[in-house]
């Protein structure tokens, strides 16, 4: 019996399975009901009492060795299973992850900020929920101005008026409140107007406002800054023209057109045959606005301008329906990052 024990112990020690399934077979062959060790245990019952002590110890040592071996092998194979790569053929190309892309409105907004930051402008922001003072009164809107009407403005509360800002010009006021001239800020933001949604209008859209206040700022500075912007945004060949206009917060006021970059100014259906496309409103900050915001209008002058980001993006990318910007169809949104 001693040699049987030693023989089995040797086989246990030399067992090197190739696959995990072999371990269980091995366990059954040794420790199972009809296993070799189990039958040795049976045989043990019949040995002479004086040999029981010695053989009992050997059998016990064999059993412990078999159990330890099985446990160690199981652990080894569990690690191997976990680290087995799911793909057998490592040289096969992987599945490409599709990358997200920036929204065209963000692309154009960032481009506008970038251009003006090269002229020394810094970014200022303000709240979307505003009061009457910052959106209208401090900007020289007379009490009966139609923009104060419910038809144009989303009111949250009446008396006192709390509303969704209708333009980013409110950030001009917020800037003047805590900054003394010289002021040179660019103010991007979302604005809200009570408008019917169509291919050319939406009740939510984006604007970028500009404000420059210092000693001796003139209309010529305004014109040159906007010409620089137009060339950077639409190309070196771009020209601008200014048409007289009216805004309560600027005097004089103008609307600015850029030469149509599709037909080069000859006239096409995008510019409706005129060769020009309107892109923004601007003017010299009205002295009433400076004074309402605590700035001495005899010492300082300034200009301001405001543009719609959707409008610039439509012209730049040739998008004809503004609603596409809000539908968030990935196929539409993916097209723009490479176009800059
Ligand atoms: N706030 C005007 C609008 O929403 C745009 C604008 C026009 C802003 C002239 C200005 C400006 O700063 O000088 O239509």
Coordinates of C-alpha atoms and ligand atoms in Angstrom, one line a residue, residues 166-167 169 172 193 207 209-210 247 249-250 281-283 304-306, ligand 1:
X166 CA -34.2 89.6 -26.1
X167 CA -30.7 90.6 -26.9
X169 CA -26.9 94.1 -25.3
X172 CA -23.1 95.9 -22.1
X193 CA -38.0 86.3 -28.6
X207 CA -26.0 86.7 -30.5
X209 CA -22.4 91.7 -28.8
X210 CA -19.4 93.9 -28.8
X247 CA -31.3 101.5 -32.3
X249 CA -28.8 102.6 -27.6
X250 CA -26.6 103.9 -30.4
X281 CA -26.3 96.2 -36.3
X282 CA -24.0 98.8 -34.7
X283 CA -23.4 102.4 -33.8
X304 CA -21.2 98.8 -30.0
X305 CA -22.3 96.1 -32.4
X306 CA -24.5 93.0 -32.2
Ligands
LIG1 N1 -29.4 94.4 -29.9 C1 -29.6 94.5 -31.3 C2 -30.6 93.4 -31.7 O1 -30.8 92.5 -31.0 C3 -28.4 94.3 -32.1 C4 -27.5 95.5 -31.9 C5 -27.6 96.6 -32.8 C6 -26.6 95.5 -30.9 C7 -26.7 97.7 -32.6 C8 -25.7 96.6 -30.8 C9 -25.8 97.7 -31.6 O2 -24.8 96.7 -29.8 O3 -25.0 98.7 -31.5 O4 -31.2 93.5 -32.8

